[in-house]
């Protein structure tokens, strides 16, 4: 075990949040003490995440169902045969939260099968309207009942779904019952799980089961907007698709207004289905100027609000080098690998302030983006990136990463998906694209990370999946395989190497691939240098502490950590000047469990970078890229 005592004096001057009393109330809910807390752990209360959860399709009449529900664990799927209607379940639970988290009030293990229950009343002024029940995300399968009748089913732990429950409602109190099944990486399941595992170890973490994003109801007329696909480009063209519950062509009014300038908008008449129109001389969205426009859409009696940013993502050739382009100009991407884990909430941040703290910290250090690593966040996360001007590379959550199984004949095989599991992975990839393609901050999609769940024998599915993603969203770039098994698909030649970079350069390691000059060269992961801290900043689980020395590199002092960071960023700067490097992704935003290589510690109380040094080093990267951008661009 690596001792942490040596760093107590080093961190003695760091402000520590007081350990506040646990919350409790008449519902029986209280925070379970997590292995590590954050400054926000005991500020969450019993009405978490009050913000409207879906900013790209917002309705005025809504009711938040977050709060204290009831929960009980079950032993198998057989529990679905006997739903506990009109019963009081065993435990209080905070929704939304991961059942394995301290904030849930449960902090359980092996939460594979669970019942949830709550009750709600529909406002009287919604009479005559449709009532829609919305879930931000339930991991992994959700079976939903309202007043003893099945309302619907959803599969996929990262994605939103909506159920029309109008015909199931009563005039008084309504019972909502949800069964959540989350197998994670138990056999025989091969499903998208990212870094979740039932057996945490170093870079694989405690899982998140159940209702982990917001739940709400809303009112809509009989013919309402069900889906909005909207893109606004640098030339002012606004195009997309509007889908409705009636599934028939109907006139729609769309108003587009710069945020903060209500008097200068424009209104356009279109029809449902595919549409396009042009806004004159729009202010463009970029990291330096993240201008957004409010959108109001009226379809008969249905009115929804949304927003967009005018920008174009493409690729082109500058001085013979393939480059990523934003609004027709080469922009160097410099971000962190962002896991999105919290010691108190796991997948669910304690609150909006906590979630945006990470993003503000990245901007403060000098980063212009992040790679959302094999996790999908709440819609409010992407809105915050849009508002702050953070470029975002979005991963598809991986299937069973780096796992083997032993067969009856004692041979060992790597777990890869069979045909049906691969088809389900593809279906969920489609859902990811459709639900997130409206966010201006997202500039690229990642299909596979480091071969995790990737079939690496011909037929090479990333080629077909790249075509699929391109068809669903032709407005962004595609990183088909970030690291390891690159067969030539997608827009990026993406190298992973720790600790030093190998970006668009004439050298590479055995676990990545040589630079392919026909595509954009980026450093999809590098850095990862670790700096251990005193126990009050560590995930206090012995198995995790025992893996700290598995970190790619351990620097025994903070000064050495910053020095090593300077050297590695200088290497990336050289490769940008000399070769074909177009971006880098530093591992990582925060520590997570047994990993101690974050900009921030896992509790978000200690910031490692010397800000003056890191600001200068990252600015030098942008300057190096700018020095390679003076020639005319040949578009791809």
XYZ file of C-alpha atoms in Angstrom:
636
model
C 0.000 0.000 0.000
C 1.281 3.475 -0.861
C 1.503 5.692 2.198
C -0.282 9.056 2.001
C 1.020 10.563 5.248
C 3.934 12.368 3.610
C 1.684 14.904 1.920
C -0.218 16.123 4.976
C 2.087 19.124 5.483
C 2.024 19.979 1.787
C -1.757 20.242 1.784
C -2.163 21.723 5.256
C -2.918 25.138 3.814
C -5.698 23.877 1.569
C -9.163 24.922 2.708
C -11.200 21.982 3.951
C -14.994 21.951 3.960
C -16.422 21.146 7.359
C -18.148 17.802 7.701
C -21.744 18.965 8.127
C -24.412 16.952 9.922
C -26.187 14.389 7.781
C -29.558 15.453 6.502
C -32.598 13.666 7.818
C -36.319 14.303 7.711
C -39.662 12.647 8.259
C -39.230 10.625 5.064
C -36.448 8.579 6.643
C -33.882 9.677 4.074
C -30.347 10.599 5.048
C -27.032 10.763 3.201
C -24.937 7.658 3.724
C -21.361 8.643 4.497
C -19.406 8.056 1.252
C -15.749 7.016 1.164
C -15.002 10.644 0.262
C -17.218 13.726 0.169
C -17.154 17.035 -1.696
C -17.973 20.601 -0.615
C -21.509 20.024 -1.911
C -22.326 16.599 -0.411
C -24.361 17.850 2.519
C -25.946 20.754 0.640
C -28.006 18.618 -1.738
C -31.134 18.435 0.429
C -34.274 16.525 -0.489
C -35.239 18.488 -3.624
C -32.236 17.828 -5.861
C -31.757 19.159 -9.361
C -34.680 21.632 -9.476
C -33.595 23.004 -12.880
C -35.678 22.215 -15.972
C -33.884 19.110 -17.259
C -34.265 19.377 -21.064
C -33.172 22.831 -22.280
C -33.347 21.990 -25.996
C -37.073 21.181 -25.858
C -38.475 23.110 -22.913
C -42.152 23.405 -22.009
C -43.542 25.925 -19.542
C -45.997 23.589 -17.803
C -43.975 20.967 -15.948
C -43.598 19.403 -12.529
C -40.373 18.045 -11.071
C -40.682 14.554 -9.537
C -37.182 14.526 -8.059
C -36.880 14.017 -4.324
C -37.281 11.267 -1.768
C -38.881 8.127 -3.195
C -39.118 4.617 -1.769
C -36.893 1.739 -2.858
C -36.246 -1.908 -2.255
C -33.671 -4.292 -3.617
C -34.728 -7.558 -5.267
C -32.880 -10.786 -6.020
C -33.900 -11.492 -9.624
C -35.964 -10.489 -12.647
C -38.759 -12.651 -11.227
C -39.717 -9.623 -9.126
C -41.328 -8.196 -12.257
C -44.001 -10.896 -11.978
C -45.285 -9.390 -8.715
C -45.160 -5.586 -8.816
C -45.627 -4.114 -5.301
C -48.620 -1.948 -6.122
C -49.932 0.209 -3.255
C -47.162 -0.989 -0.947
C -44.596 0.964 1.028
C -41.162 -0.083 -0.140
C -38.450 -0.745 2.412
C -36.096 2.209 2.130
C -36.008 5.896 1.361
C -33.949 6.842 -1.698
C -33.027 10.167 -3.259
C -33.957 10.517 -6.936
C -31.945 11.169 -9.010
C -28.879 9.386 -7.669
C -26.959 6.175 -8.221
C -28.036 3.442 -5.802
C -24.384 2.718 -5.037
C -23.726 6.343 -4.012
C -23.805 7.932 -0.598
C -26.214 10.618 -1.814
C -28.823 7.982 -2.659
C -29.217 7.101 1.003
C -28.783 3.439 0.002
C -25.082 3.079 -0.961
C -25.638 -0.551 -1.860
C -23.636 -3.138 -3.755
C -24.820 -5.433 -6.537
C -27.972 -3.401 -7.080
C -28.998 -5.438 -10.099
C -32.759 -5.482 -9.460
C -34.670 -2.669 -7.785
C -38.164 -1.311 -7.281
C -38.813 2.432 -6.921
C -42.089 4.112 -5.979
C -43.442 7.614 -5.541
C -46.745 9.426 -5.978
C -47.780 12.631 -7.688
C -50.790 14.766 -8.546
C -51.417 16.366 -11.917
C -52.166 20.115 -11.751
C -55.835 20.831 -12.373
C -55.092 23.376 -15.107
C -53.603 20.591 -17.234
C -57.098 19.181 -17.796
C -57.665 18.134 -21.400
C -53.949 18.038 -22.229
C -51.579 15.147 -22.680
C -49.446 14.323 -19.649
C -45.939 13.158 -20.517
C -43.666 11.353 -18.067
C -39.957 11.955 -18.721
C -36.832 10.191 -17.462
C -33.387 11.701 -18.040
C -31.685 8.317 -17.662
C -32.221 5.004 -15.864
C -29.394 2.472 -15.780
C -29.951 0.033 -17.422
C -33.500 -1.176 -18.111
C -36.624 0.508 -16.792
C -40.133 -0.939 -16.621
C -42.635 1.752 -15.649
C -46.108 1.398 -14.108
C -48.665 4.104 -13.379
C -51.629 3.265 -11.155
C -51.078 -0.450 -11.535
C -50.810 -0.449 -15.323
C -47.680 -0.801 -17.417
C -46.783 2.528 -18.998
C -43.649 1.500 -20.890
C -40.164 0.034 -21.027
C -36.756 1.473 -21.918
C -33.348 -0.121 -22.426
C -30.139 1.917 -22.332
C -28.562 3.419 -19.225
C -27.498 6.766 -20.700
C -30.516 8.000 -22.593
C -33.745 9.908 -22.028
C -37.199 8.524 -22.720
C -40.757 9.857 -22.601
C -44.048 8.056 -21.944
C -47.551 9.349 -22.639
C -49.367 8.407 -19.417
C -52.557 10.412 -19.983
C -54.909 7.412 -20.158
C -53.450 5.884 -16.967
C -54.036 8.832 -14.647
C -56.604 9.339 -11.925
C -58.060 12.619 -10.705
C -56.273 12.388 -7.367
C -52.977 10.876 -6.294
C -51.170 8.712 -8.849
C -48.766 5.910 -8.015
C -45.557 5.678 -10.052
C -43.646 2.396 -9.846
C -40.352 1.718 -11.648
C -38.408 -1.526 -11.871
C -34.727 -1.004 -12.713
C -32.543 -3.856 -13.925
C -28.826 -3.087 -14.156
C -26.618 -6.104 -14.898
C -23.497 -3.937 -15.465
C -20.760 -6.489 -16.321
C -22.372 -9.609 -14.904
C -22.507 -12.546 -17.294
C -23.839 -13.078 -19.889
C -24.526 -9.374 -20.467
C -22.414 -7.359 -22.894
C -23.906 -3.880 -22.767
C -22.659 -0.262 -22.883
C -21.270 0.425 -19.395
C -18.274 2.718 -19.842
C -16.003 2.329 -16.811
C -18.594 0.783 -14.525
C -17.826 -2.600 -13.028
C -19.098 -4.831 -10.241
C -15.431 -5.467 -9.374
C -13.768 -2.020 -9.158
C -10.021 -1.918 -9.813
C -7.897 1.161 -10.563
C -9.232 2.536 -13.891
C -12.626 0.778 -13.539
C -15.000 2.166 -10.976
C -17.989 1.558 -8.728
C -21.117 1.226 -10.900
C -24.228 3.411 -11.068
C -27.613 1.653 -10.986
C -31.150 2.941 -11.206
C -32.649 6.402 -11.746
C -29.630 8.707 -11.959
C -31.045 11.656 -13.909
C -34.123 13.824 -13.363
C -37.738 12.652 -13.590
C -40.546 15.057 -14.468
C -44.019 15.345 -15.941
C -45.192 17.974 -18.385
C -48.337 19.093 -20.139
C -48.707 19.120 -23.932
C -51.643 19.493 -26.366
C -52.938 16.540 -28.365
C -50.577 17.326 -31.260
C -47.171 18.132 -29.786
C -43.540 18.274 -30.838
C -41.805 14.985 -30.044
C -38.351 15.608 -31.488
C -36.344 18.557 -32.759
C -33.215 18.155 -34.883
C -31.700 21.570 -35.558
C -28.344 22.773 -36.885
C -27.228 26.355 -37.519
C -24.101 26.898 -39.631
C -21.613 29.739 -40.068
C -23.474 31.040 -43.135
C -26.694 31.513 -41.197
C -28.482 28.472 -42.585
C -30.784 26.831 -40.050
C -31.903 23.335 -41.019
C -33.296 20.232 -39.423
C -36.388 18.178 -38.766
C -39.437 18.620 -36.546
C -41.359 15.480 -35.570
C -44.808 15.509 -33.971
C -47.159 13.128 -32.223
C -49.656 13.412 -35.074
C -47.002 12.462 -37.626
C -48.571 14.736 -40.243
C -47.366 17.863 -42.038
C -48.310 20.970 -40.085
C -47.337 24.629 -40.214
C -44.750 25.709 -37.618
C -43.513 29.153 -36.570
C -39.853 29.417 -35.526
C -38.418 32.556 -33.915
C -34.652 33.039 -33.646
C -33.288 35.706 -31.289
C -29.759 36.452 -30.036
C -29.658 35.817 -26.298
C -29.824 39.136 -24.482
C -31.051 41.042 -27.554
C -34.801 40.421 -27.782
C -35.391 43.206 -30.283
C -33.303 41.800 -33.118
C -34.809 38.389 -33.818
C -36.489 36.951 -36.880
C -39.522 34.705 -37.393
C -39.852 31.991 -40.037
C -42.774 29.871 -41.222
C -41.908 26.260 -42.015
C -43.615 22.879 -42.021
C -42.992 19.857 -39.853
C -40.603 17.314 -41.283
C -37.469 18.668 -42.938
C -37.051 22.442 -42.980
C -34.460 25.135 -43.666
C -34.216 28.916 -43.649
C -31.480 31.535 -43.384
C -30.682 34.099 -40.694
C -28.781 37.123 -41.966
C -25.292 37.864 -40.598
C -25.404 35.744 -37.448
C -22.860 36.138 -34.660
C -20.830 32.930 -34.697
C -20.284 30.523 -31.805
C -16.693 29.735 -30.799
C -14.715 29.132 -27.587
C -13.698 32.797 -27.547
C -17.222 34.031 -28.264
C -19.865 31.422 -27.366
C -22.842 33.371 -28.721
C -26.150 31.519 -28.467
C -29.556 32.230 -29.990
C -32.889 31.529 -28.314
C -35.343 29.504 -30.378
C -39.129 29.490 -29.907
C -41.186 26.968 -31.850
C -44.980 27.153 -32.088
C -46.990 24.231 -33.422
C -50.665 24.978 -32.943
C -51.164 25.099 -29.156
C -47.738 23.605 -28.432
C -44.918 26.039 -27.755
C -41.403 24.910 -26.879
C -38.180 26.797 -26.287
C -34.739 25.791 -27.429
C -31.484 27.443 -28.432
C -28.653 27.095 -30.935
C -25.258 28.452 -31.881
C -24.203 29.313 -35.427
C -21.018 27.434 -36.231
C -19.619 24.991 -38.781
C -17.370 22.038 -37.957
C -15.412 20.561 -40.874
C -11.971 19.426 -41.942
C -9.583 20.796 -44.519
C -5.986 20.813 -45.690
C -3.611 23.594 -44.589
C -0.061 23.449 -45.958
C -0.627 19.831 -46.890
C -1.858 18.808 -43.397
C -5.371 17.595 -42.559
C -6.849 19.898 -39.923
C -10.079 20.242 -37.924
C -11.852 23.481 -38.792
C -14.277 25.594 -36.805
C -16.013 28.240 -38.899
C -13.501 27.591 -41.668
C -10.402 28.075 -39.500
C -7.984 25.590 -37.945
C -8.588 25.413 -34.223
C -6.262 23.464 -31.941
C -8.265 21.298 -29.528
C -6.770 21.150 -26.028
C -8.897 19.444 -23.419
C -8.948 16.894 -20.647
C -10.241 13.358 -20.460
C -13.385 14.019 -18.455
C -14.737 10.965 -16.603
C -17.663 12.726 -14.912
C -17.446 10.779 -11.635
C -18.191 12.120 -8.151
C -17.264 10.445 -4.839
C -20.641 11.303 -3.294
C -22.902 10.853 -6.327
C -20.848 8.642 -8.717
C -22.499 9.376 -12.088
C -24.790 12.081 -10.629
C -23.116 15.360 -9.599
C -24.349 16.729 -6.260
C -25.863 19.810 -7.908
C -25.501 22.245 -10.793
C -22.899 24.343 -8.982
C -20.692 21.291 -8.455
C -21.063 20.127 -12.058
C -20.112 23.505 -13.510
C -17.226 23.907 -11.056
C -15.270 21.321 -13.049
C -15.962 23.133 -16.321
C -15.030 26.551 -14.937
C -11.801 25.073 -13.586
C -10.857 23.745 -17.028
C -11.389 27.204 -18.537
C -9.346 28.739 -15.733
C -6.396 26.451 -16.488
C -6.586 27.363 -20.181
C -8.271 24.372 -21.798
C -10.722 25.046 -24.616
C -12.503 21.684 -24.430
C -12.880 18.221 -23.014
C -13.400 14.669 -24.138
C -16.462 13.233 -22.380
C -15.027 9.819 -21.685
C -17.360 6.837 -22.286
C -20.155 8.463 -20.298
C -23.162 10.561 -21.317
C -24.047 13.519 -19.105
C -27.248 15.343 -18.239
C -28.557 17.798 -20.823
C -27.652 20.646 -18.464
C -23.981 19.648 -18.702
C -23.977 20.142 -22.462
C -25.844 23.424 -22.117
C -23.151 24.631 -19.721
C -20.457 23.704 -22.274
C -22.417 25.602 -24.927
C -22.621 28.679 -22.697
C -18.951 28.588 -21.646
C -17.544 27.900 -25.094
C -16.009 24.509 -24.381
C -15.405 22.248 -27.372
C -16.584 18.742 -26.642
C -15.645 15.340 -28.057
C -18.367 12.870 -27.063
C -17.620 9.173 -26.564
C -20.069 6.333 -26.981
C -19.995 4.319 -23.701
C -17.964 1.156 -24.175
C -19.090 -2.444 -24.031
C -17.435 -4.779 -21.445
C -13.911 -3.271 -21.463
C -10.809 -5.468 -21.194
C -12.629 -8.457 -19.745
C -12.209 -12.186 -20.363
C -14.260 -15.260 -19.545
C -13.162 -18.861 -18.978
C -15.035 -21.451 -21.030
C -16.027 -24.942 -19.899
C -12.946 -26.378 -21.616
C -10.777 -24.040 -19.490
C -9.753 -21.828 -22.405
C -9.933 -18.062 -21.911
C -11.592 -15.757 -24.442
C -11.838 -11.985 -24.658
C -15.419 -10.817 -24.219
C -16.733 -9.235 -27.420
C -20.343 -8.760 -28.486
C -22.281 -11.372 -30.402
C -24.507 -10.329 -33.324
C -27.491 -9.282 -31.190
C -25.315 -7.425 -28.690
C -23.541 -5.598 -31.508
C -26.927 -4.637 -32.974
C -28.000 -3.239 -29.604
C -24.747 -1.278 -29.346
C -25.502 0.204 -32.764
C -29.066 1.073 -31.744
C -27.853 2.892 -28.654
C -25.177 4.693 -30.665
C -27.979 5.988 -32.885
C -29.878 7.182 -29.809
C -26.759 8.979 -28.541
C -26.404 10.887 -31.808
C -30.096 11.765 -32.136
C -30.413 13.004 -28.557
C -27.242 15.126 -28.582
C -26.683 16.390 -32.129
C -28.216 19.828 -31.393
C -25.545 20.970 -28.915
C -23.149 23.472 -30.547
C -20.279 22.508 -28.215
C -20.087 18.919 -29.494
C -17.635 18.861 -32.405
C -16.896 15.135 -32.759
C -18.216 11.675 -31.906
C -16.114 8.743 -30.675
C -17.353 5.231 -31.492
C -14.719 2.955 -29.893
C -12.208 3.606 -27.124
C -8.989 1.559 -27.089
C -10.618 -1.519 -28.546
C -13.031 -1.912 -25.622
C -15.909 -3.997 -26.946
C -14.585 -3.520 -30.481
C -14.651 -6.459 -32.878
C -11.117 -6.392 -34.289
C -11.417 -9.076 -36.960
C -12.707 -8.302 -40.443
C -15.480 -7.080 -41.059
C -14.319 -4.132 -38.836
C -17.699 -2.717 -37.746
C -16.349 0.808 -37.230
C -16.568 1.428 -40.985
C -20.306 0.775 -41.118
C -20.854 2.611 -37.829
C -18.938 5.615 -39.150
C -21.207 5.704 -42.200
C -24.236 5.464 -39.932
C -23.091 8.320 -37.701
C -22.242 10.421 -40.763
C -25.759 9.872 -42.114
C -27.381 10.776 -38.790
C -25.164 13.815 -38.297
C -23.160 15.134 -41.251
C -22.310 18.325 -39.308
C -19.535 16.884 -37.110
C -16.317 14.910 -37.275
C -16.026 11.248 -36.295
C -13.260 9.594 -34.286
C -14.042 5.978 -35.121
C -11.341 4.430 -32.919
C -9.548 6.522 -30.326
C -6.364 4.600 -29.603
C -5.294 1.035 -30.360
C -7.115 -0.791 -33.208
C -7.254 1.757 -36.012
C -8.100 0.299 -39.425
C -8.541 3.646 -41.192
C -12.153 4.625 -40.505
C -13.272 8.108 -39.515
C -11.727 11.568 -39.633
C -8.956 11.150 -37.043
C -5.639 9.348 -36.745
C -5.771 9.186 -32.952
C -2.793 8.094 -30.854
C -2.829 7.239 -27.131
C 0.466 7.232 -25.258
C 1.519 7.780 -21.643
C 3.069 9.885 -20.455
C 4.625 11.733 -23.418
C 2.694 12.537 -26.623
C 3.111 11.005 -30.096
C 0.843 13.362 -32.008
C 0.838 13.451 -35.797
C 4.501 12.485 -35.550
C 6.776 9.899 -37.253
C 6.950 7.709 -34.143
C 4.382 5.605 -32.293
C 4.024 2.871 -29.663
C 2.877 -0.726 -29.940
C -0.461 0.017 -28.263
C -1.463 2.719 -30.710
C -0.930 3.242 -34.425
C 1.279 5.265 -36.757
C 0.090 8.645 -37.920
C -2.051 8.455 -41.061
C -1.579 11.716 -43.015
C -4.874 11.237 -44.847
C -6.679 12.021 -41.582
C -6.412 14.535 -38.713
C -3.630 13.763 -36.240
C -4.575 14.162 -32.580
C -3.277 12.919 -29.240
C -6.424 11.258 -27.898
C -4.835 10.602 -24.485
C -1.518 11.495 -22.880
C -0.128 12.846 -19.632
C -1.718 10.813 -16.870
C 1.053 11.737 -14.455
C 0.090 11.106 -10.855
C 0.649 12.915 -7.584
C -0.482 11.198 -4.419
C -2.192 13.189 -1.676
C -3.109 12.853 1.971
C -5.942 10.539 2.949
C -8.553 13.291 3.350
C -8.469 13.800 -0.436
C -8.501 10.093 -1.358
C -11.280 7.612 -2.082
C -10.988 5.838 1.261
C -11.409 2.281 0.000
C -8.399 0.095 0.635
C -8.644 -1.787 -2.659
C -8.479 1.552 -4.509
C -5.596 2.889 -2.410
C -3.672 -0.307 -3.134
C -3.817 0.437 -6.885
C -2.462 3.988 -6.755
C 0.982 2.780 -7.818
C -0.563 1.490 -11.049
C -0.767 5.128 -12.174
C 1.251 5.698 -15.368
C 3.770 7.804 -13.470
C 3.937 8.996 -9.860
C 5.581 12.335 -9.088
C 6.444 12.493 -5.416
C 6.096 16.260 -5.024
C 3.697 18.800 -6.447
C 6.623 20.776 -7.847
C 7.802 17.677 -9.730
C 4.259 17.082 -11.023
C 4.087 20.598 -12.448
C 7.600 20.292 -13.882
C 6.668 17.052 -15.650
C 3.494 18.651 -16.947
C 5.557 21.505 -18.397
C 7.872 19.081 -20.179
C 5.030 17.031 -21.658
C 3.135 20.089 -22.867
C 6.379 21.386 -24.373
C 6.727 18.102 -26.272
C 3.201 18.524 -27.610
C 4.081 22.094 -28.621
C 7.128 20.827 -30.538
C 5.027 18.219 -32.339
C 2.520 20.932 -33.256
C 5.284 23.106 -34.697
C 7.251 20.343 -36.431
C 4.701 17.732 -37.444
C 0.924 17.392 -37.861
C -0.519 17.566 -34.343
C -3.986 19.163 -34.263
C -5.030 18.593 -30.654
C -4.343 16.910 -27.352
C -6.366 15.370 -24.539
C -4.710 15.328 -21.132
C -5.596 12.621 -18.631
C -7.532 13.902 -16.696
C -9.972 16.433 -15.164
C -10.127 14.903 -11.678
C -8.827 11.958 -9.724
C -11.236 9.012 -9.676
C -11.138 6.315 -6.977
C -7.642 4.744 -7.282
C -6.408 7.234 -9.900
C -4.509 10.315 -8.692
C -3.702 12.047 -11.990
C -6.348 14.789 -12.118
C -6.162 18.525 -12.390
C -8.325 18.337 -9.264
C -8.429 15.766 -6.510
C -11.525 13.555 -6.464
C -13.138 15.676 -3.754
C -12.567 18.854 -5.839
C -10.806 20.534 -2.898
C -7.244 20.639 -4.211
C -6.075 22.017 -7.572
C -2.690 20.694 -8.706
C -1.662 22.943 -11.632
C 0.497 26.003 -11.139
C -1.937 28.233 -13.016
C 0.629 30.699 -14.326
C 2.739 27.877 -15.749
C -0.160 25.906 -17.239
C -1.765 29.013 -18.735
C 1.502 29.833 -20.465
C 2.121 26.277 -21.684
C -1.385 25.842 -23.094
C -1.304 29.302 -24.695
C 1.950 28.284 -26.363
C 0.126 25.331 -27.932
C -2.518 27.629 -29.400
C 0.206 29.967 -30.681
C 2.088 27.059 -32.254
C -1.065 25.968 -34.056
C -1.773 29.532 -35.195
C 1.715 29.733 -36.725
C 0.741 26.750 -38.919
C -2.543 28.349 -40.031
C -1.463 31.207 -42.247
C -2.002 29.520 -45.599
C -5.239 29.125 -47.494
C -7.472 26.223 -46.605
C -8.400 23.449 -48.996
C -11.700 22.046 -47.772
C -12.210 18.296 -47.480
